Tab-separated table of C-alpha atoms and ligand atoms in Angstrom:
chain	number	residue	atom	x	y	z
A	64	GLU	CA	0.000	0.000	0.000
A	65	VAL	CA	1.063	3.511	-0.808
A	66	GLY	CA	2.526	6.030	1.602
A	67	GLU	CA	3.836	5.050	5.043
A	68	ALA	CA	4.389	8.748	5.699
A	69	VAL	CA	1.040	9.834	4.255
A	70	PRO	CA	-1.835	10.683	6.639
A	71	ALA	CA	-4.557	8.027	6.276
A	72	ALA	CA	-7.139	10.469	4.921
A	73	GLN	CA	-4.779	11.621	2.142
A	74	LYS	CA	-3.547	8.257	0.851
A	75	SER	CA	-5.840	8.068	-2.113
A	76	SER	CA	-5.195	11.653	-3.094
A	77	TRP	CA	-1.421	10.974	-2.821
A	78	ALA	CA	-1.835	7.951	-5.089
A	79	SER	CA	-3.675	9.983	-7.693
A	80	PHE	CA	-1.118	12.783	-7.406
A	81	LEU	CA	1.624	10.239	-8.172
A	82	LYS	CA	-0.375	9.017	-11.158
A	83	SER	CA	-0.786	12.530	-12.477
A	84	ILE	CA	2.967	13.156	-12.103
A	85	ALA	CA	3.631	10.088	-14.207
A	86	SER	CA	1.395	11.336	-16.977
A	87	VAL	CA	2.061	15.085	-16.934
A	88	SER	CA	5.581	15.634	-18.136
A	89	GLY	CA	7.316	18.987	-18.180
A	90	ASP	CA	5.887	21.208	-15.491
A	91	LEU	CA	4.583	19.913	-12.160
A	92	SER	CA	3.990	23.297	-10.649
A	93	SER	CA	0.295	23.495	-11.418
A	94	LEU	CA	-0.651	19.970	-10.303
A	95	THR	CA	-2.863	19.840	-7.240
A	96	ALA	CA	-1.167	17.952	-4.441
A	97	PRO	CA	-2.591	16.680	-1.135
A	98	PRO	CA	-2.230	19.070	1.823
A	99	PHE	CA	0.430	17.110	3.747
A	100	ILE	CA	2.996	17.713	0.992
A	101	LEU	CA	2.429	21.477	0.584
A	102	SER	CA	5.148	23.885	1.632
A	103	PRO	CA	4.275	27.432	2.751
A	104	ILE	CA	7.357	28.805	0.976
A	105	SER	CA	7.434	30.147	-2.544
A	106	LEU	CA	10.119	29.238	-5.072
A	107	THR	CA	11.125	32.915	-5.217
A	108	GLU	CA	12.778	32.401	-1.819
A	109	PHE	CA	15.058	29.630	-3.068
A	110	PRO	CA	17.832	31.806	-4.565
A	111	ALA	CA	18.719	32.763	-0.982
A	112	TYR	CA	20.320	29.319	-0.668
A	113	TRP	CA	23.230	30.671	-2.729
A	114	CYS	CA	24.410	32.866	0.088
A	115	GLU	CA	23.648	31.243	3.420
A	116	ARG	CA	27.392	31.053	4.070
A	117	PRO	CA	28.222	34.637	3.193
A	118	GLU	CA	31.805	34.368	4.421
A	119	LEU	CA	32.523	31.650	1.830
A	120	PHE	CA	31.050	33.846	-0.880
A	121	ALA	CA	33.144	36.815	0.287
A	122	ALA	CA	36.277	34.633	0.452
A	123	ILE	CA	36.236	34.364	-3.353
A	124	ALA	CA	37.501	37.944	-3.436
A	125	ASP	CA	40.461	37.162	-1.174
A	126	ALA	CA	42.022	34.506	-3.440
A	127	THR	CA	45.201	35.776	-5.083
A	128	THR	CA	45.756	33.403	-8.015
A	129	ASP	CA	43.463	32.173	-10.794
A	130	GLU	CA	43.718	28.631	-9.461
A	131	ASP	CA	42.881	29.660	-5.903
A	132	ARG	CA	39.949	31.734	-7.090
A	133	SER	CA	38.490	28.736	-8.928
A	134	VAL	CA	39.005	26.631	-5.785
A	135	ALA	CA	37.221	29.288	-3.686
A	136	VAL	CA	34.282	29.387	-6.099
A	137	LEU	CA	34.028	25.591	-6.055
A	138	LYS	CA	34.190	25.545	-2.260
A	139	TRP	CA	31.403	28.112	-1.968
A	140	PHE	CA	29.291	26.289	-4.586
A	141	ILE	CA	29.616	22.848	-2.938
A	142	SER	CA	28.830	24.402	0.438
A	143	THR	CA	25.485	25.720	-0.864
A	144	LEU	CA	24.225	22.270	-1.900
A	145	LYS	CA	23.099	21.161	1.553
A	146	GLY	CA	20.840	24.200	1.888
A	147	GLN	CA	19.606	24.017	-1.705
A	148	TYR	CA	18.696	20.349	-1.668
A	149	THR	CA	18.218	19.021	1.888
A	150	SER	CA	16.952	21.939	3.956
A	151	ARG	CA	13.241	21.269	3.411
A	152	ASN	CA	13.754	17.745	4.759
A	153	GLU	CA	15.325	19.255	7.855
A	154	LYS	CA	12.833	22.074	8.302
A	155	LEU	CA	9.603	20.564	7.018
A	156	GLY	CA	10.191	16.821	7.464
A	157	SER	CA	10.520	15.993	3.776
A	158	GLU	CA	10.851	17.638	0.399
A	159	LYS	CA	7.585	19.480	-0.239
A	160	LYS	CA	5.803	21.195	-3.066
A	161	PRO	CA	6.708	24.879	-2.928
A	162	LEU	CA	4.225	27.636	-3.665
A	163	ASN	CA	4.190	28.339	-7.379
A	164	PRO	CA	5.167	32.009	-7.745
A	165	VAL	CA	3.001	34.460	-9.666
A	166	LEU	CA	4.420	36.576	-12.468
A	167	GLY	CA	6.098	39.624	-10.953
A	168	GLU	CA	6.466	38.138	-7.471
A	169	LEU	CA	9.453	39.614	-5.637
A	170	PHE	CA	11.783	38.556	-2.854
A	171	TYR	CA	14.361	40.901	-1.311
A	172	GLY	CA	16.864	40.125	1.393
A	173	TYR	CA	20.392	40.684	2.654
A	174	TRP	CA	23.152	39.363	4.871
A	175	PRO	CA	24.785	42.031	7.013
A	176	ASP	CA	28.397	43.100	6.926
A	177	LEU	CA	30.126	41.134	9.706
A	178	ASN	CA	33.839	40.613	10.369
A	179	GLY	CA	34.784	42.569	7.281
A	180	ARG	CA	33.011	40.237	4.857
A	181	GLY	CA	30.901	43.036	3.366
A	182	ARG	CA	27.159	43.180	2.958
A	183	THR	CA	25.453	40.840	0.514
A	184	ASN	CA	22.156	41.768	-1.150
A	185	LEU	CA	19.580	39.572	-2.856
A	186	VAL	CA	16.951	40.593	-5.425
A	187	VAL	CA	14.605	37.955	-6.863
A	188	GLU	CA	11.817	38.311	-9.398
A	189	GLN	CA	9.483	35.748	-10.913
A	190	VAL	CA	9.988	36.551	-14.592
A	191	SER	CA	7.640	33.920	-16.029
A	192	HIS	CA	4.653	32.079	-14.626
A	193	HIS	CA	4.137	29.487	-17.312
A	194	PRO	CA	6.665	27.939	-17.418
A	195	PRO	CA	7.860	29.109	-13.990
A	196	ILE	CA	11.166	31.014	-14.284
A	197	THR	CA	12.856	32.786	-11.378
A	198	ALA	CA	15.623	35.363	-11.896
A	199	TYR	CA	17.982	36.548	-9.162
A	200	TYR	CA	20.881	38.861	-8.490
A	201	ILE	CA	23.177	38.498	-5.489
A	202	SER	CA	25.878	41.066	-4.920
A	203	ASN	CA	28.570	41.886	-2.442
A	204	ALA	CA	29.726	45.200	-3.905
A	205	SER	CA	32.417	45.852	-1.300
A	206	LYS	CA	34.089	42.585	-2.377
A	207	GLY	CA	33.332	43.065	-6.073
A	208	LEU	CA	31.194	39.899	-6.387
A	209	TYR	CA	28.078	39.726	-8.573
A	210	LEU	CA	26.024	36.575	-9.129
A	211	GLN	CA	23.264	36.680	-11.711
A	212	GLY	CA	21.125	33.704	-12.590
A	213	HIS	CA	17.793	32.249	-13.493
A	214	ASN	CA	16.114	28.955	-12.862
A	215	ALA	CA	13.491	26.810	-14.484
A	216	GLN	CA	12.775	23.094	-14.327
A	217	LYS	CA	11.749	20.421	-16.762
A	218	THR	CA	10.407	17.365	-15.021
A	219	SER	CA	9.794	13.812	-16.077
A	220	PHE	CA	8.965	10.577	-14.285
A	221	SER	CA	11.155	7.505	-14.369
A	222	GLY	CA	11.417	4.361	-12.264
A	223	GLY	CA	9.200	5.783	-9.548
A	224	SER	CA	11.223	9.004	-9.225
A	225	ILE	CA	10.754	12.508	-10.514
A	226	ILE	CA	13.684	13.586	-12.674
A	227	VAL	CA	14.229	17.338	-12.650
A	228	LYS	CA	16.378	18.858	-15.332
A	229	GLN	CA	17.388	22.331	-14.266
A	230	LEU	CA	17.240	24.874	-17.049
A	231	GLY	CA	19.051	28.150	-16.674
A	232	HIS	CA	22.481	28.930	-15.295
A	233	ALA	CA	24.312	31.477	-13.188
A	234	THR	CA	27.237	33.733	-13.943
A	235	LEU	CA	29.518	35.107	-11.272
A	236	THR	CA	31.527	38.238	-12.020
A	237	VAL	CA	34.533	39.060	-9.856
A	238	ASP	CA	36.225	42.470	-9.877
A	239	LEU	CA	39.965	41.848	-9.666
A	240	PRO	CA	42.352	44.246	-7.868
A	241	ASN	CA	44.024	45.161	-11.189
A	242	GLY	CA	40.715	46.397	-12.605
A	243	ASP	CA	40.026	43.300	-14.747
A	244	LYS	CA	36.930	41.180	-14.369
A	245	GLU	CA	36.915	37.407	-14.094
A	246	GLU	CA	33.756	35.560	-15.010
A	247	PHE	CA	32.481	32.145	-14.015
A	248	LEU	CA	29.734	30.198	-15.726
A	249	ILE	CA	27.922	27.908	-13.285
A	250	THR	CA	25.672	25.154	-14.564
A	251	LEU	CA	23.225	23.257	-12.375
A	252	PRO	CA	22.952	19.555	-11.520
A	253	ARG	CA	20.126	17.235	-12.375
A	254	LEU	CA	17.840	16.167	-9.518
A	255	ARG	CA	16.111	12.900	-8.795
A	256	ILE	CA	13.282	13.041	-6.291
A	257	ASP	CA	13.100	9.687	-4.515
A	258	GLY	CA	10.933	8.397	-1.694
A	259	LEU	CA	7.694	9.346	-3.446
A	260	TRP	CA	5.949	6.049	-2.935
A	261	TYR	CA	6.306	6.371	0.831
A	262	GLY	CA	5.220	9.981	0.819
A	263	SER	CA	8.572	11.244	2.090
A	264	PRO	CA	10.333	12.740	-0.923
A	265	TYR	CA	14.010	13.708	-0.845
A	266	ILE	CA	16.473	14.881	-3.451
A	267	GLU	CA	19.504	13.120	-4.853
A	268	LEU	CA	21.803	14.889	-7.313
A	269	THR	CA	22.922	13.084	-10.453
A	270	GLU	CA	25.212	13.474	-13.454
A	271	ASN	CA	27.555	16.478	-13.758
A	272	SER	CA	27.662	20.205	-13.409
A	273	PHE	CA	30.393	22.649	-14.366
A	274	ILE	CA	32.024	25.849	-13.212
A	275	GLN	CA	34.024	27.422	-16.020
A	276	SER	CA	36.229	30.422	-15.364
A	277	SER	CA	37.176	32.954	-18.024
A	278	THR	CA	40.802	32.258	-16.991
A	279	GLY	CA	40.376	28.739	-18.401
A	280	TRP	CA	40.200	26.828	-15.113
A	281	LEU	CA	37.309	24.338	-15.142
A	282	SER	CA	35.626	22.462	-12.291
A	283	THR	CA	33.762	19.325	-13.312
A	284	ILE	CA	31.555	18.048	-10.538
A	285	GLU	CA	30.193	14.552	-10.612
A	286	TYR	CA	27.267	13.588	-8.353
A	287	LYS	CA	26.426	10.114	-7.115
A	288	GLY	CA	23.914	8.697	-4.689
A	289	LYS	CA	23.483	5.540	-2.675
A	290	GLY	CA	24.758	2.434	-4.362
A	291	TYR	CA	27.220	4.063	-6.777
A	292	PHE	CA	30.995	4.382	-6.406
A	293	SER	CA	30.961	5.308	-2.741
A	294	GLY	CA	27.682	3.713	-1.845
A	295	LYS	CA	26.685	6.828	0.118
A	296	SER	CA	24.017	9.345	-0.692
A	297	HIS	CA	24.999	12.930	-1.550
A	298	THR	CA	28.461	11.982	-2.780
A	299	PHE	CA	30.406	14.200	-5.141
A	300	LYS	CA	33.780	14.267	-6.793
A	301	ALA	CA	35.094	17.460	-8.345
A	302	ILE	CA	38.135	17.829	-10.520
A	303	LEU	CA	39.758	21.141	-11.289
A	304	SER	CA	41.639	21.280	-14.561
A	305	PRO	CA	43.963	24.086	-15.682
A	306	PRO	CA	43.493	26.167	-18.851
A	307	GLY	CA	43.744	24.095	-22.007
A	308	SER	CA	43.949	20.711	-20.293
A	309	ASN	CA	41.557	17.962	-19.292
A	310	ASN	CA	43.837	16.632	-16.595
A	311	ALA	CA	42.914	17.070	-12.973
A	312	LYS	CA	45.289	19.399	-11.176
A	313	ARG	CA	43.214	19.150	-8.015
A	314	THR	CA	40.576	16.652	-6.856
A	315	PHE	CA	37.983	17.137	-4.135
A	316	GLU	CA	35.768	14.371	-2.855
A	317	GLY	CA	33.225	13.717	-0.167
A	318	LEU	CA	29.646	14.256	0.928
A	319	TRP	CA	28.184	17.618	0.013
A	320	HIS	CA	25.829	17.679	3.017
A	321	LEU	CA	28.611	16.907	5.534
A	322	THR	CA	32.312	17.193	4.726
A	323	SER	CA	34.706	16.715	1.861
A	324	LYS	CA	38.462	16.561	1.356
A	325	ASP	CA	41.081	18.103	-0.840
A	326	LEU	CA	42.812	14.908	-1.988
A	327	LYS	CA	46.104	16.659	-2.742
A	328	SER	CA	46.660	17.944	0.784
A	329	GLY	CA	44.370	15.571	2.643
A	330	HIS	CA	42.837	18.618	4.340
A	331	THR	CA	39.150	19.312	4.802
A	332	PHE	CA	37.713	21.080	1.773
A	333	THR	CA	34.103	21.744	2.774
A	334	ASP	CA	32.364	21.321	6.116
A	335	VAL	CA	28.730	22.390	6.302
A	336	GLN	CA	27.877	20.825	9.650
A	337	GLY	CA	27.958	24.192	11.371
A	338	PRO	CA	25.072	26.671	11.324
A	339	LYS	CA	24.188	28.672	8.250
A	340	GLU	CA	22.760	32.176	8.118
A	341	GLU	CA	19.274	32.616	6.787
A	342	VAL	CA	18.573	35.684	4.746
A	343	ASN	CA	17.283	38.821	6.505
A	344	VAL	CA	14.017	40.191	5.190
A	345	ALA	CA	11.716	43.056	6.118
A	346	ILE	CA	8.696	42.383	8.322
A	347	VAL	CA	5.553	41.571	6.332
A	348	GLU	CA	3.841	44.804	7.447
A	349	GLU	CA	6.538	46.808	5.692
A	350	MET	CA	6.565	44.791	2.490
A	351	ASP	CA	5.286	45.737	-0.921
A	352	ASP	CA	2.171	43.792	-2.024
A	353	TRP	CA	4.217	41.894	-4.610
A	354	GLU	CA	6.753	40.614	-2.127
A	355	SER	CA	6.458	36.898	-1.702
A	356	ARG	CA	5.829	36.644	2.040
A	357	LYS	CA	3.187	39.368	1.924
A	358	LEU	CA	1.521	38.066	-1.229
A	359	TRP	CA	1.250	34.507	0.118
A	360	GLN	CA	0.823	35.333	3.818
A	361	HIS	CA	-2.717	33.974	4.225
A	362	VAL	CA	-2.043	30.863	2.151
A	363	ALA	CA	1.160	30.220	4.112
A	364	LYS	CA	-0.622	30.678	7.434
A	365	GLY	CA	-3.344	28.257	6.355
A	366	ILE	CA	-0.748	25.633	5.424
A	367	ARG	CA	1.203	26.158	8.655
A	368	ASP	CA	-1.925	25.971	10.804
A	369	GLY	CA	-3.280	22.921	8.990
A	370	ASP	CA	-6.255	25.014	7.867
A	371	PHE	CA	-6.286	23.899	4.258
A	372	GLU	CA	-9.701	25.350	3.532
A	373	THR	CA	-8.374	28.848	4.157
A	374	ALA	CA	-5.160	28.013	2.307
A	375	SER	CA	-6.965	26.896	-0.812
A	376	ARG	CA	-9.501	29.739	-0.698
A	377	GLU	CA	-6.697	32.303	-0.419
A	378	LYS	CA	-4.705	30.559	-3.155
A	379	SER	CA	-7.706	30.714	-5.498
A	380	LYS	CA	-8.031	34.440	-4.806
A	381	ILE	CA	-4.438	35.007	-5.923
A	382	GLU	CA	-4.841	32.801	-8.976
A	383	ASN	CA	-8.085	34.440	-10.060
A	384	GLU	CA	-6.592	37.875	-9.682
A	385	GLN	CA	-3.684	36.752	-11.878
A	386	ARG	CA	-6.018	35.330	-14.505
A	387	GLN	CA	-7.951	38.592	-14.586
A	388	ARG	CA	-4.721	40.563	-15.016
A	389	ARG	CA	-3.674	38.449	-17.996
A	390	LYS	CA	-7.139	38.913	-19.556
A	391	ASP	CA	-7.003	42.668	-19.055
A	392	GLU	CA	-3.558	42.831	-20.618
A	393	LEU	CA	-4.752	40.835	-23.582
A	394	ALA	CA	-7.768	43.095	-24.028
A	395	ALA	CA	-5.672	46.237	-23.702
A	396	GLY	CA	-2.898	44.868	-25.918
A	397	THR	CA	-0.330	45.477	-23.200
A	398	LYS	CA	2.332	43.190	-21.772
A	399	TRP	CA	3.468	42.643	-18.199
A	400	GLU	CA	6.731	44.530	-17.689
A	401	LEU	CA	9.519	42.962	-15.664
A	402	LYS	CA	10.647	45.188	-12.844
A	403	HIS	CA	14.276	44.341	-12.123
A	404	PHE	CA	15.430	42.237	-15.075
A	405	GLU	CA	15.711	42.475	-18.817
A	406	HIS	CA	15.312	39.296	-20.853
A	407	ILE	CA	17.872	38.657	-23.559
A	408	GLU	CA	17.671	35.764	-26.008
A	409	SER	CA	21.265	34.681	-25.813
A	410	ASP	CA	23.763	35.134	-22.988
A	411	PRO	CA	27.208	35.990	-24.445
A	412	THR	CA	28.980	34.809	-21.258
A	413	TYR	CA	27.250	31.437	-21.457
A	414	GLU	CA	28.187	31.020	-25.115
A	415	ARG	CA	31.803	32.076	-24.654
A	416	LEU	CA	32.545	30.082	-21.494
A	417	GLY	CA	30.253	27.181	-22.365
A	418	ARG	CA	32.384	26.439	-25.429
A	419	PHE	CA	35.289	25.356	-23.172
A	420	PHE	CA	33.360	22.324	-21.886
A	421	LYS	CA	30.900	21.912	-24.769
A	422	ALA	CA	27.926	23.117	-22.772
A	423	ASN	CA	24.652	21.566	-23.821
A	424	PRO	CA	22.673	23.475	-25.071
A	425	PRO	CA	25.359	25.681	-26.680
A	426	THR	CA	23.337	28.808	-26.041
A	427	GLU	CA	20.860	29.941	-23.387
A	428	ASP	CA	18.833	33.044	-22.695
A	429	THR	CA	19.356	35.169	-19.611
A	430	TYR	CA	17.876	37.899	-17.451
A	431	ILE	CA	20.093	40.928	-16.896
A	432	TYR	CA	19.700	42.828	-13.648
A	433	ARG	CA	18.693	46.475	-14.054
A	434	HIS	CA	20.380	47.688	-10.852
A	435	ASN	CA	17.139	49.204	-9.650
A	436	GLY	CA	16.510	47.097	-6.563
A	437	PRO	CA	15.688	48.407	-3.107
A	438	TYR	CA	19.339	48.217	-2.045
A	439	ASP	CA	20.869	49.955	-5.031
A	440	GLU	CA	22.197	53.356	-4.155
A	441	VAL	CA	21.227	56.333	-6.245
A	442	PRO	CA	24.185	56.854	-8.579
A	443	VAL	CA	26.370	59.779	-7.575
A	444	VAL	CA	26.341	62.443	-10.262
A	445	ALA	CA	29.861	63.671	-10.908
A	446	ALA	CA	30.405	67.379	-10.378
A	447	ALA	CA	30.892	69.287	-13.616
B	552	LIG	C1	14.876	25.451	-7.433
B	552	LIG	C2	16.206	26.178	-7.541
B	552	LIG	C3	17.043	25.960	-6.288
B	552	LIG	C4	17.241	24.495	-6.034
B	552	LIG	C5	15.943	23.729	-6.025
B	552	LIG	C6	15.688	22.868	-5.021
B	552	LIG	C7	14.486	22.049	-4.923
B	552	LIG	C8	13.647	21.973	-6.210
B	552	LIG	C9	13.571	23.382	-6.797
B	552	LIG	C10	14.980	23.937	-7.163
B	552	LIG	C11	12.581	23.421	-7.984
B	552	LIG	C12	11.212	22.826	-7.659
B	552	LIG	C13	11.309	21.398	-7.108
B	552	LIG	C14	12.236	21.481	-5.884
B	552	LIG	C15	12.072	20.137	-5.235
B	552	LIG	C16	10.597	19.770	-5.458
B	552	LIG	C17	10.037	20.817	-6.443
B	552	LIG	C18	11.842	20.475	-8.187
B	552	LIG	C19	15.557	23.243	-8.401
B	552	LIG	C20	8.912	20.235	-7.345
B	552	LIG	C21	8.268	21.256	-8.272
B	552	LIG	C22	7.772	19.685	-6.486
B	552	LIG	C23	7.561	18.226	-6.683
B	552	LIG	C24	6.465	17.741	-5.785
B	552	LIG	C25	6.913	16.611	-4.871
B	552	LIG	C26	7.861	17.031	-3.779
B	552	LIG	C27	5.719	15.962	-4.298
B	552	LIG	O1	18.288	26.619	-6.443
């Protein structure tokens, strides 16, 4: 029988949800799921996972050689994976179905300047509803670090698991002391969502992802789960190869949710067992109506309180309002304008850096930040 972890009254609805997943391929976001699996958090909050260890992000700026900078980027990236892919299990008991953001939904946050690491700001906007696409910009200006990215998912069902192909990518720009800029192209791993049958989904990462620097250094990260080369879940192996070579100069190996080692020195490479820092956000009362936690507040409260009638009534309100907006735009011949990002069909950084490792696809679109977020200072006008 289905669903050890599923409340008795929701077993049949869980079974039909699983059936609908198997038949609907592409986008799961609009499928109706039973209450026990609903999360009160919108996908627009997820980009915050990139910076929950702000000191590791800031440390990228302190590296003094190209090689060390690529190592620092890899270290920061690997250290984000625990938050990105296991934190709902820790916080909510299992992986859950996040709230599906509306077009134009916003999420703003920051991590304060502590111990000289500089302040890090986050701006997120839902730039498409169907399919869901989330764009984000994370910056630590005092360290000269700028991360821009967008995210979408293509899902399919295989062998009882959901396979999530992540579409989109991130680029990290680093201001170097000599005035040059180094760029990194970051691609995203594939996900497998296991544990569905029992009603306690969790994520395993599979295949490869890449971090290509404009200096030529390339990190190739290979992900394995239970039963593969190490037999342990959340295993990775990353090799760093120098410009123009496929040979590993450095190798890092371990468990991305616990610790890993630099095989050359034998020293610890990543250790994410200590606490992380959640993003700081304004209180709901001070938020703009389009900000995620304000927009979804009644739905989220309903889900948290187990009052699913309220949750679904409030969700319908939001969805109907959105439908009406789209109708009005159609009638008026107008188009929804993005607030903080500009869509461009082809990202030159992706094309240029992707060529080094034969990125597939060879070209991708991107969303360029307009530098008009709540934390952007008014530009100083130079005196004549
Ligand atoms: C979003 C971008 C983040 C990393 C990340 C983590 C979890 C992923 C999420 C992304 C996309 C949406 C996702 C989620 C896990 C489950 C959820 C795939 C990639 C789907 C839509 C919900 C499936 C429903 C079952 C849990 C029942 O950087």
